[in-house]
Coordinates of C-alpha atoms and ligand atoms in Angstrom, one line a residue:
X467 CA 51.4 112.1 -30.1
X468 CA 50.5 110.3 -33.3
X469 CA 51.0 106.5 -33.0
X470 CA 51.3 104.2 -35.9
X471 CA 48.9 101.2 -36.2
X472 CA 51.9 98.9 -35.8
X473 CA 53.0 100.7 -32.6
X474 CA 49.5 100.5 -31.3
X475 CA 49.5 96.7 -31.8
X476 CA 52.9 96.4 -30.3
X477 CA 51.7 98.2 -27.1
X478 CA 49.4 95.2 -26.7
X479 CA 51.9 92.5 -27.4
X480 CA 52.4 90.2 -24.2
X481 CA 55.9 89.1 -24.0
X482 CA 56.3 85.4 -23.4
X483 CA 57.9 84.5 -20.1
X484 CA 59.7 81.3 -18.9
X485 CA 57.1 79.0 -17.2
X486 CA 58.8 79.4 -13.9
X487 CA 58.1 83.1 -13.8
X488 CA 54.5 83.0 -14.8
X489 CA 52.9 82.4 -11.5
X490 CA 53.1 84.1 -8.0
X491 CA 56.5 85.0 -6.6
X492 CA 55.8 82.9 -3.6
X493 CA 55.6 79.8 -5.8
X494 CA 59.2 80.3 -7.0
X495 CA 61.9 78.4 -5.2
X496 CA 65.4 80.1 -5.4
X497 CA 68.1 77.3 -5.5
X498 CA 71.5 78.3 -4.7
X499 CA 74.5 76.3 -6.1
X500 CA 78.2 75.8 -5.0
X501 CA 80.4 78.7 -4.3
X502 CA 81.8 80.3 -7.4
X503 CA 85.2 81.8 -8.4
X504 CA 86.1 84.3 -11.1
X505 CA 87.4 84.1 -14.7
X506 CA 91.0 84.9 -13.4
X507 CA 92.8 86.7 -10.6
X508 CA 90.5 85.2 -7.9
X509 CA 92.9 86.1 -5.0
X510 CA 92.9 89.9 -5.9
X511 CA 89.2 89.8 -6.6
X512 CA 88.4 88.3 -3.2
X513 CA 90.1 91.0 -1.4
X514 CA 88.3 93.7 -3.5
X515 CA 84.9 92.1 -3.2
X516 CA 85.1 90.9 0.4
X517 CA 81.3 90.9 0.8
X518 CA 80.4 89.5 -2.6
X519 CA 83.1 87.3 -4.0
X520 CA 82.3 83.6 -4.3
X521 CA 78.5 83.8 -4.1
X522 CA 76.5 80.9 -5.7
X523 CA 74.7 80.8 -8.9
X524 CA 71.0 81.2 -8.3
X525 CA 68.3 79.4 -10.3
X526 CA 64.6 79.7 -10.1
X527 CA 62.5 76.4 -9.8
X528 CA 58.8 76.0 -9.4
X529 CA 57.8 75.1 -6.0
X530 CA 57.1 76.6 -2.5
X531 CA 59.8 79.0 -2.1
X532 CA 60.7 81.3 1.0
X533 CA 60.0 84.7 -0.6
X534 CA 57.7 86.7 1.5
X535 CA 55.6 89.1 -0.8
X536 CA 55.8 92.7 0.3
X537 CA 56.0 96.4 -0.9
X538 CA 59.3 97.4 -2.1
X539 CA 60.9 100.6 -3.3
X540 CA 63.3 100.1 -6.2
X541 CA 65.4 102.2 -8.6
X542 CA 66.3 101.5 -12.1
X543 CA 69.0 102.9 -14.4
X544 CA 69.7 102.5 -18.2
X545 CA 73.4 102.8 -18.8
X546 CA 75.4 103.3 -22.0
X547 CA 74.4 103.0 -25.5
X548 CA 70.8 102.2 -26.5
X549 CA 69.9 98.5 -27.1
X550 CA 66.4 97.4 -28.3
X551 CA 64.4 96.0 -25.5
X552 CA 65.5 98.3 -22.6
X553 CA 62.0 99.5 -22.0
X554 CA 60.7 95.8 -21.7
X555 CA 63.3 95.2 -18.9
X556 CA 61.7 98.1 -17.1
X557 CA 58.2 96.8 -17.8
X558 CA 59.1 93.2 -16.6
X559 CA 60.7 94.6 -13.4
X560 CA 57.6 97.0 -12.9
X561 CA 55.0 94.0 -13.5
X562 CA 56.8 91.8 -11.2
X563 CA 56.9 94.4 -8.4
X564 CA 53.2 95.3 -8.9
X565 CA 52.0 91.8 -9.1
X566 CA 53.8 91.0 -5.8
X567 CA 52.3 94.1 -4.1
X568 CA 50.5 96.9 -5.8
X569 CA 52.1 99.5 -3.3
X570 CA 55.5 98.8 -4.4
X571 CA 57.2 101.7 -6.3
X572 CA 59.7 101.9 -9.1
X573 CA 62.0 105.1 -9.6
X574 CA 63.6 105.5 -12.8
X575 CA 67.0 107.4 -12.4
X576 CA 67.1 109.8 -15.4
X577 CA 70.1 110.2 -17.7
X578 CA 72.1 107.1 -16.7
X579 CA 74.2 106.5 -13.6
X580 CA 74.4 110.3 -13.1
X581 CA 70.7 110.1 -12.2
X582 CA 71.6 108.2 -9.2
X583 CA 74.6 110.2 -7.8
X584 CA 72.4 113.4 -8.5
X585 CA 69.3 111.9 -7.1
X586 CA 67.3 112.8 -10.2
X587 CA 64.5 110.3 -11.0
X588 CA 60.8 110.0 -12.0
X589 CA 58.5 107.6 -10.4
X590 CA 57.5 105.1 -13.2
X591 CA 53.7 104.7 -13.3
X592 CA 51.6 102.1 -15.2
X593 CA 50.8 104.9 -17.7
X594 CA 54.5 105.4 -18.5
X595 CA 55.2 101.8 -18.8
X596 CA 52.1 101.1 -21.1
X597 CA 53.2 103.9 -23.4
X598 CA 56.6 102.2 -23.7
X599 CA 56.0 98.5 -23.9
X600 CA 57.7 96.8 -26.8
X601 CA 59.3 100.0 -28.0
X602 CA 62.9 100.8 -28.9
X603 CA 65.1 103.4 -27.5
X604 CA 65.8 104.5 -23.9
X605 CA 63.8 107.6 -23.9
X606 CA 61.5 106.5 -21.1
X607 CA 64.1 107.7 -18.5
X608 CA 67.2 108.4 -20.8
X609 CA 70.7 106.9 -20.4
X610 CA 74.2 108.1 -20.0
X611 CA 77.8 107.0 -19.8
X612 CA 78.9 108.5 -16.5
X613 CA 81.2 106.0 -14.6
X614 CA 80.7 105.9 -10.8
X615 CA 84.2 105.7 -9.7
X616 CA 85.2 108.5 -7.2
X617 CA 84.7 108.1 -3.5
X618 CA 82.4 111.0 -3.7
X619 CA 80.2 109.4 -6.4
X620 CA 79.9 106.2 -4.5
X621 CA 78.9 108.3 -1.3
X622 CA 76.5 110.3 -3.3
X623 CA 74.9 107.0 -4.7
X624 CA 74.6 105.7 -1.1
X625 CA 73.0 109.0 0.0
X626 CA 70.4 108.6 -2.9
X627 CA 69.6 105.0 -1.9
X628 CA 69.2 106.0 1.8
X629 CA 67.2 109.1 1.2
X630 CA 64.7 107.2 -1.0
X631 CA 64.7 104.2 1.1
X632 CA 65.6 102.0 -1.9
X633 CA 65.5 98.3 -1.3
X634 CA 67.3 97.7 -4.7
X635 CA 68.7 99.3 -7.7
X636 CA 68.8 97.6 -11.0
X637 CA 71.5 98.7 -13.5
X638 CA 70.8 97.9 -17.1
X639 CA 74.1 98.0 -18.9
X640 CA 77.1 96.5 -20.7
X641 CA 80.3 95.1 -19.3
X642 CA 81.4 98.5 -18.0
X643 CA 78.2 99.3 -16.3
X644 CA 77.8 95.8 -14.8
X645 CA 81.4 96.2 -13.4
X646 CA 80.0 99.4 -11.9
X647 CA 77.1 97.5 -10.4
X648 CA 79.5 94.9 -8.8
X649 CA 81.4 97.8 -7.1
X650 CA 78.3 99.5 -6.0
X651 CA 76.9 96.3 -4.5
X652 CA 80.3 95.9 -2.6
X653 CA 80.3 99.5 -1.4
X654 CA 76.7 99.3 -0.2
X655 CA 77.3 96.1 1.9
X656 CA 80.7 97.5 3.2
X657 CA 78.8 100.5 4.4
X658 CA 76.1 98.6 6.1
X659 CA 73.5 99.7 3.5
X660 CA 70.6 97.3 2.8
X661 CA 70.1 98.4 -0.8
X662 CA 70.6 95.4 -3.1
X663 CA 72.2 95.9 -6.5
X664 CA 71.3 93.9 -9.6
X665 CA 72.5 94.0 -13.2
X666 CA 71.0 93.1 -16.5
X667 CA 73.0 92.4 -19.6
X668 CA 72.5 95.0 -22.4
X669 CA 74.5 95.8 -25.3
X670 CA 74.0 95.4 -29.1
X671 CA 77.7 94.6 -29.4
X672 CA 77.1 91.1 -28.0
X673 CA 80.2 91.0 -26.0
X674 CA 78.7 90.5 -22.6
X675 CA 78.2 86.8 -22.6
X676 CA 79.4 83.7 -21.2
X677 CA 78.0 80.1 -20.4
X678 CA 75.5 81.5 -18.1
X679 CA 74.7 84.8 -20.0
X680 CA 73.9 83.4 -23.3
X681 CA 73.6 86.8 -25.1
X682 CA 73.3 90.4 -24.2
X683 CA 69.8 91.9 -25.2
X684 CA 69.5 94.2 -28.2
X685 CA 72.1 92.2 -30.3
X686 CA 69.2 90.2 -31.9
X687 CA 67.3 93.1 -33.1
X688 CA 70.2 95.4 -34.0
X689 CA 71.9 92.8 -36.1
X690 CA 68.7 91.7 -37.9
X691 CA 68.0 95.5 -38.6
X692 CA 71.5 95.9 -40.2
X693 CA 71.1 92.5 -42.1
X694 CA 67.9 93.8 -43.6
X695 CA 69.7 97.0 -44.8
X696 CA 72.7 95.0 -46.1
X697 CA 70.4 92.7 -47.9
X698 CA 68.6 95.7 -49.5
X699 CA 72.0 97.1 -50.5
X700 CA 73.1 93.7 -51.9
X701 CA 69.9 93.5 -54.1
X702 CA 70.6 96.9 -55.3
X703 CA 74.2 96.0 -55.9
X704 CA 73.2 92.9 -57.8
X705 CA 70.7 94.9 -59.8
X706 CA 72.8 97.9 -60.8
X707 CA 76.1 95.9 -61.0
X708 CA 78.2 99.0 -60.7
X709 CA 79.2 99.7 -57.0
X710 CA 81.3 98.1 -54.4
X711 CA 79.7 99.0 -51.0
X712 CA 81.9 99.3 -47.9
X713 CA 79.6 98.9 -44.8
X714 CA 81.0 99.7 -41.3
X715 CA 78.9 98.1 -38.6
X716 CA 78.7 99.0 -35.0
X717 CA 80.4 96.9 -32.3
X718 CA 83.1 98.8 -30.5
X719 CA 85.5 96.0 -29.6
X720 CA 84.0 92.7 -30.7
X721 CA 83.1 91.7 -34.3
X722 CA 80.0 89.7 -33.2
X723 CA 77.7 92.0 -35.1
X724 CA 79.7 91.8 -38.3
X725 CA 80.0 88.2 -38.1
X726 CA 76.3 87.6 -37.5
X727 CA 75.4 90.0 -40.3
X728 CA 77.8 87.9 -42.6
X729 CA 76.1 84.6 -41.7
X730 CA 72.8 86.2 -42.4
X731 CA 73.7 87.8 -45.8
X732 CA 76.8 86.3 -47.3
X733 CA 78.8 89.4 -48.3
X734 CA 81.9 89.1 -50.5
X735 CA 84.2 90.1 -47.7
X736 CA 83.7 90.4 -44.0
X737 CA 86.6 91.4 -41.8
X738 CA 86.8 90.0 -38.4
X739 CA 88.9 92.1 -36.0
X740 CA 89.7 89.2 -33.7
X741 CA 91.2 87.4 -36.7
X742 CA 93.1 90.5 -37.9
X743 CA 94.8 90.7 -34.4
X744 CA 95.5 87.0 -34.1
X745 CA 97.2 86.8 -37.5
X746 CA 98.8 90.4 -37.0
X747 CA 97.3 91.5 -40.5
X748 CA 98.6 95.0 -41.4
X749 CA 96.5 97.5 -43.3
X750 CA 98.5 96.6 -46.2
X751 CA 97.6 92.8 -45.7
X752 CA 93.9 93.8 -45.6
X753 CA 94.1 95.8 -48.7
X754 CA 95.7 92.8 -50.5
X755 CA 92.9 90.5 -49.4
X756 CA 90.2 92.9 -50.5
X757 CA 91.8 93.9 -53.8
X758 CA 92.3 90.2 -54.7
X759 CA 88.5 89.6 -54.5
X760 CA 87.8 92.8 -56.5
X761 CA 90.2 91.6 -59.2
X762 CA 88.7 88.0 -59.5
X763 CA 85.2 89.4 -59.5
X764 CA 86.2 91.9 -62.3
X765 CA 87.6 89.1 -64.3
X766 CA 84.2 87.6 -64.2
X767 CA 82.7 91.0 -65.3
X768 CA 81.3 91.5 -61.9
X769 CA 82.3 95.1 -60.9
X770 CA 80.2 95.3 -57.7
X771 CA 80.2 93.8 -54.3
X772 CA 79.8 94.2 -50.6
X773 CA 82.4 94.5 -47.8
X774 CA 81.4 94.4 -44.1
X775 CA 83.8 96.1 -41.7
X776 CA 83.4 95.8 -38.0
X777 CA 83.5 99.3 -36.2
X778 CA 86.4 98.4 -33.8
X779 CA 88.8 97.1 -36.7
X780 CA 91.3 100.0 -36.4
X781 CA 92.1 99.0 -32.8
X782 CA 93.0 95.5 -34.0
X783 CA 95.4 96.2 -36.8
X784 CA 98.8 95.9 -35.2
X785 CA 100.3 99.3 -36.3
X786 CA 97.1 101.1 -35.5
X787 CA 96.8 99.5 -32.2
X788 CA 100.2 100.6 -31.4
X789 CA 99.5 104.1 -32.5
X790 CA 96.2 104.3 -30.7
X791 CA 97.8 103.1 -27.5
X792 CA 100.6 105.7 -27.7
X793 CA 98.1 108.5 -28.4
X794 CA 96.2 107.2 -25.3
X795 CA 99.2 107.6 -23.2
X796 CA 100.6 110.8 -24.7
X797 CA 97.4 113.1 -24.6
X798 CA 96.7 112.5 -20.8
X799 CA 100.5 113.0 -20.0
X800 CA 100.6 116.3 -21.9
X801 CA 97.0 117.5 -21.4
X802 CA 97.7 121.2 -21.2
X803 CA 100.1 121.3 -24.2
X804 CA 97.8 119.2 -26.4
X805 CA 94.6 121.3 -25.3
X806 CA 95.9 124.5 -26.9
X807 CA 96.8 123.0 -30.2
X808 CA 93.8 124.4 -32.4
X809 CA 94.8 122.9 -35.9
X810 CA 95.8 119.6 -37.2
X811 CA 99.1 120.8 -38.5
X812 CA 100.1 121.8 -34.9
X813 CA 98.8 118.4 -33.6
X814 CA 100.8 116.6 -36.2
X815 CA 103.9 118.5 -35.2
X816 CA 103.2 117.7 -31.7
X817 CA 102.9 114.0 -32.2
X818 CA 105.8 113.7 -34.7
X819 CA 107.9 114.7 -31.6
X820 CA 106.3 112.3 -29.1
X821 CA 105.3 109.1 -31.2
X822 CA 107.8 106.2 -31.6
X823 CA 109.1 106.1 -35.2
X824 CA 106.9 103.2 -36.2
X825 CA 103.7 105.0 -34.9
X826 CA 104.7 108.2 -36.4
X827 CA 105.0 106.5 -39.7
X828 CA 101.5 104.9 -39.4
X829 CA 100.0 108.3 -38.2
X830 CA 101.4 109.9 -41.3
X831 CA 100.5 107.2 -43.8
X832 CA 96.7 107.5 -43.1
X833 CA 94.6 110.3 -44.7
X834 CA 94.5 113.5 -42.4
X835 CA 90.7 113.2 -42.0
X836 CA 91.1 109.7 -40.3
X837 CA 94.2 110.8 -38.4
X838 CA 92.2 113.6 -36.9
X839 CA 89.4 111.2 -35.9
X840 CA 91.9 109.1 -33.9
X841 CA 92.4 112.1 -31.6
X842 CA 88.8 112.6 -30.8
X843 CA 88.0 112.5 -27.0
X844 CA 87.9 109.3 -25.3
X845 CA 84.6 108.3 -23.4
X846 CA 84.3 108.2 -19.6
X847 CA 85.5 104.5 -19.5
X848 CA 88.6 105.5 -21.6
X849 CA 87.2 103.8 -24.9
X850 CA 88.2 105.3 -28.3
X851 CA 84.9 106.5 -30.0
X852 CA 85.2 104.1 -32.8
X853 CA 81.8 105.0 -34.2
X854 CA 83.3 108.4 -35.1
X855 CA 86.3 106.8 -37.1
X856 CA 85.5 106.4 -40.8
X857 CA 87.4 103.1 -41.3
X858 CA 85.2 102.3 -44.4
X859 CA 86.6 105.5 -46.1
X860 CA 90.1 104.6 -45.1
X861 CA 89.9 101.2 -46.8
X862 CA 88.1 102.8 -49.8
X863 CA 90.8 105.4 -50.4
X864 CA 93.7 102.9 -50.0
X865 CA 91.9 100.4 -52.4
X866 CA 91.3 103.2 -55.0
X867 CA 95.0 103.9 -55.0
X868 CA 96.0 100.1 -55.0
X869 CA 93.6 99.4 -58.1
X870 CA 94.8 102.5 -60.0
X871 CA 98.4 101.3 -59.7
X872 CA 97.3 97.7 -60.7
X873 CA 95.4 99.1 -63.7
X874 CA 98.5 101.0 -64.7
X875 CA 100.6 97.8 -64.5
X876 CA 97.9 95.9 -66.4
X877 CA 97.0 93.5 -63.6
X878 CA 93.3 94.9 -63.3
X879 CA 91.1 95.8 -66.0
X880 CA 87.7 96.5 -64.0
X881 CA 86.0 99.6 -62.8
X882 CA 85.9 100.3 -59.1
X883 CA 83.3 102.6 -57.8
X884 CA 83.2 102.5 -54.0
X885 CA 80.4 103.7 -51.7
X886 CA 80.6 103.9 -48.0
X887 CA 78.0 103.3 -45.3
X888 CA 77.8 103.2 -41.5
X889 CA 75.1 101.2 -39.9
X890 CA 75.0 101.7 -36.1
X891 CA 72.6 104.1 -34.8
X892 CA 69.9 102.9 -37.3
X893 CA 69.6 99.6 -35.3
X894 CA 70.4 100.6 -31.8
X895 CA 67.1 102.1 -31.0
X896 CA 64.9 99.9 -33.3
X897 CA 61.7 98.4 -32.0
X898 CA 62.7 95.0 -30.4
X899 CA 62.1 91.9 -32.3
X900 CA 59.9 89.3 -30.5
X901 CA 63.0 87.7 -29.2
X902 CA 64.3 90.8 -27.7
X903 CA 60.9 91.8 -26.4
X904 CA 60.4 88.4 -24.7
X905 CA 64.0 88.2 -23.4
X906 CA 64.0 91.6 -22.0
X907 CA 60.7 91.3 -20.3
X908 CA 62.0 88.0 -18.8
X909 CA 65.3 89.5 -17.6
X910 CA 63.4 92.4 -15.9
X911 CA 61.1 90.0 -14.3
X912 CA 63.9 87.8 -13.3
X913 CA 65.8 90.8 -11.7
X914 CA 62.6 91.5 -9.7
X915 CA 62.7 87.8 -8.4
X916 CA 66.5 88.2 -7.3
X917 CA 65.4 91.3 -5.4
X918 CA 62.6 89.5 -3.7
X919 CA 65.0 86.7 -2.9
X920 CA 67.1 89.2 -1.1
X921 CA 70.2 88.8 -3.3
X922 CA 72.7 91.6 -4.2
X923 CA 75.7 91.7 -6.7
X924 CA 73.9 89.4 -9.2
X925 CA 73.2 89.9 -12.9
X926 CA 69.8 88.6 -14.1
X927 CA 70.2 85.6 -16.2
X928 CA 67.8 83.9 -18.7
X929 CA 69.1 80.8 -20.4
X930 CA 68.2 78.0 -23.0
X931 CA 67.2 80.8 -25.4
X932 CA 67.0 78.7 -28.5
X933 CA 64.1 76.8 -26.9
X934 CA 60.6 78.2 -26.9
X935 CA 60.3 81.0 -24.2
X936 CA 58.2 78.8 -21.8
X937 CA 61.2 76.4 -21.5
X938 CA 63.7 79.3 -20.7
X939 CA 65.6 78.9 -17.4
X940 CA 65.8 82.0 -15.1
X941 CA 68.0 82.9 -12.2
X942 CA 71.1 85.1 -11.4
X943 CA 74.8 84.9 -11.7
X944 CA 77.2 86.6 -9.2
X945 CA 78.8 89.6 -11.1
X946 CA 82.3 88.8 -9.6
X947 CA 82.2 85.3 -11.2
X948 CA 82.5 87.2 -14.6
X949 CA 85.4 89.3 -13.7
X950 CA 89.2 89.4 -13.9
X951 CA 91.8 92.1 -13.5
X952 CA 92.8 94.2 -16.6
X953 CA 95.0 97.3 -17.1
X954 CA 92.7 100.3 -17.7
X955 CA 94.1 103.8 -18.0
X956 CA 97.6 102.5 -16.8
X957 CA 96.2 100.9 -13.6
X958 CA 95.1 97.5 -12.8
X959 CA 91.3 97.3 -12.4
X960 CA 88.6 94.6 -11.7
X961 CA 86.4 94.4 -14.8
X962 CA 83.9 92.1 -16.4
X963 CA 85.8 90.2 -19.1
X964 CA 84.6 91.1 -22.7
X965 CA 83.6 88.1 -24.8
X966 CA 85.3 88.7 -28.3
X967 CA 84.6 86.4 -31.2
X968 CA 86.2 83.0 -30.8
X969 CA 88.1 81.9 -33.8
X970 CA 87.8 78.3 -32.8
X971 CA 84.0 78.7 -32.2
X972 CA 81.1 77.4 -34.5
X973 CA 80.0 80.8 -35.7
X974 CA 83.5 81.9 -37.0
X975 CA 84.3 78.5 -38.3
X976 CA 81.0 78.4 -40.3
X977 CA 81.8 81.8 -41.8
X978 CA 85.4 80.9 -42.6
X979 CA 84.3 77.7 -44.4
X980 CA 82.1 79.7 -46.8
X981 CA 83.9 83.0 -47.3
X982 CA 86.1 82.0 -50.2
X983 CA 83.1 81.1 -52.3
X984 CA 81.3 84.2 -51.1
X985 CA 84.3 86.3 -52.1
X986 CA 84.0 85.6 -55.7
X987 CA 80.7 84.1 -56.4
X988 CA 77.5 86.2 -55.7
X989 CA 75.9 84.4 -53.0
X990 CA 73.8 87.2 -51.3
X991 CA 71.0 86.5 -49.1
X992 CA 68.2 89.0 -48.5
X993 CA 66.9 88.5 -45.0
X994 CA 64.1 91.1 -45.3
X995 CA 62.4 93.1 -42.3
X996 CA 61.8 91.8 -38.8
X997 CA 58.5 90.3 -38.5
X998 CA 56.3 90.5 -35.4
X999 CA 53.3 88.6 -36.5
X1000 CA 53.2 85.2 -38.2
X1001 CA 54.7 81.8 -37.9
X1002 CA 57.0 81.2 -35.0
X1003 CA 60.0 80.2 -37.3
X1004 CA 59.7 83.6 -39.0
X1005 CA 59.0 85.8 -35.9
X1006 CA 60.5 84.2 -32.8
X1007 CA 63.9 82.6 -33.8
X1008 CA 66.9 84.2 -32.6
X1009 CA 70.5 84.8 -34.1
X1010 CA 72.5 82.2 -36.2
X1011 CA 75.3 83.1 -33.8
X1012 CA 73.4 81.7 -30.8
X1013 CA 72.1 78.7 -32.7
X1014 CA 75.6 77.6 -33.8
X1015 CA 77.0 78.3 -30.4
X1016 CA 74.4 75.9 -28.9
X1017 CA 74.9 73.4 -31.6
X1018 CA 71.4 73.8 -33.1
Ligands
LIG1481 P1 77.4 99.9 -25.0 O1 78.6 99.2 -24.9 O2 77.2 101.0 -24.0 O3 76.2 99.0 -25.1 O4 77.4 100.8 -26.4 C1 77.6 100.2 -27.6 C2 77.8 101.1 -28.8 O5 76.5 101.1 -29.4 C3 78.9 100.8 -29.6 O6 78.5 99.7 -30.6 C4 79.3 102.0 -30.2 O7 80.6 102.0 -30.6 C5 79.0 103.0 -29.1 O8 78.1 102.5 -28.3 C6 78.8 104.3 -29.5 O9 78.7 105.2 -28.5 P2 77.9 106.5 -28.4 O10 76.4 106.2 -28.1 O11 78.6 107.3 -27.3 O12 77.9 107.3 -29.7

C-alpha cells in the first residue's frame, strides 16, 4: 500500500495521555464514589438492571492501587457509524493490555456487534495496531448496526464470550450501542458469566454526553472538517457573489454539528432542529425566515449566502414529525400489503387511505422525490435514515417558488441561484484531529484500567477536556446512570438519554445573539484545514461548543 508522507508521520504521533494513566496500572488507585441513580425511571431501571443499577462512579487517582497485573483476553467491537479516532481507542486499549502483561490478547470482533454473536473475530496484533494509529475510519475491524436484542442473540454473545474465555468486551458506540452494552453487562452477570462489559462514547453527532461524558469522540474532527469545507464554500460565495448554498450537515437527531459549524463559520442562516420543535415552526415558517434574509441581502445587492441545515430537521418540523410517526406505525402494521407496492403512485394511494387528513396533506405537499425518501427502510434501531432525505433540496425548491411569487408581486428584485450540498461521510472517517487522537487513545486506555479494576457495566470517561491532556481526569461512569425509559417501536424500553441542543445553554445562546447580524451582513469566517503540527492553540484546542459549555 502506498502511504502519504503525512500518514507516515501520523503513525508516529504519540497521543497525549492524562498524567494518571501514564505510569504502571499498579500505580493507579480506583476510587469509587457514592451509589448512583438514573436520569429518570429509577424504579423500573433498578428492576431491569438488578446486578448493575446504582453502581458508583469510578475515578482514577495516582497512588498504590489494588490492581494485580495479569494476562487478559479482551474483545473489542466498533459499532454504528464511523467516527474519527476509533482506531486510537483500540490502540489505547491494546497498549494498556500489553503494558500490563505482554501475554494479554485483544480480539477484534469484525463487522460490528454481529461479530460477537457470530463469533467472527481477528486477533489484533502490534503490526495491525501500528498500521492504524491516528488514522480515520473503522476499517481495522469494520463496524455494523446489528442490535443485540433477541434472547438468541444474547445467548450467542455469551457463547462467544465463554468459548474464547473473554475477560471483557469493549463496545465502542453511540447511545444505542452503549444501551446494548448495559443490557449485555446485565445479561452476563445474570447468567453467572465473568466477562465484563465496558462502553466507549463514540458518535460524530455529539449527542452522547452529560456532566461526566463531556463529549463523544469524533465530533471534534468531523465538525472541523465540515467547517473547513463550509469556509471554503463561503469564500467562493463571497468571491463569485452569485450563489446561495444550502448545506445539509450530518447529525441524525441533535443539531450539535450544525450549531458548532455555525459558531466556527458564521453562516447567514443556521436552522437548529431543537428550536424548530420548541417553537413549533412549520415548513412555511422556515421558508418565511430564510426568504426574509434572502430579500434583505438582495436589497443590499448581495445575491449570495450560506444556509446550514441539520440532517435531522424533517423529524422536528411538527407536521413532518407527525407524518413520519404515522408512516413508522403504518408500514410495520401493513407490512405485506406495503411490500408489494412497486411504484410511488401505488404507495401514495395506499397512504392516502391510511394517513390522518393532516399528514396526508403534508405528504402530498412535498415533492414526490422527498416523499419517496420518507419511506426508505428504517435502520435496526428503528431510526429514519435522515442522511438519505434531501432536506436541502426540499427547502431550495420551496424557496424558489416563494421568491418567484414575491418577484411577481414586486416585493423581491434579486436573483436566486441555489446550490445544494450534503456534508456527512466526508467528515465521518477523517483522520482524527490531535484532540480526537489524544481523547480516543485515553478513552481506550481508561477502558483497559476499568477492566483491570474488575468493573463491568461502565462507560469509559475522560474529563476536564478543555485543559491540557496531562490534566484530564479519567475513570468510568455506570451506564445505568445515563438511562431512562422511552417509547421505542411502540414499547417502553430502557435507553441512554440522547443529549439534544439545549436552548438555554451557552453554545445556542452565543449563536442566537449573533445570528441576526450574520443573516444580513456577510460575516463569514474561514477556519481552514485541521492542523496536526504547530502551536498548541492551533493544533490541540477542541470545539467552541465544549469551551462555551465549560464557561471557557
Ligand atoms: P452513530 O449514531 O452510529 O454514531 O452514527 C451517526 C451517523 O453518522 C449520523 O450522523 C447519520 O445520520 C448516520 O450515522 C448515517 O448512517 P449510515 O452509516 O447507516 O449511513
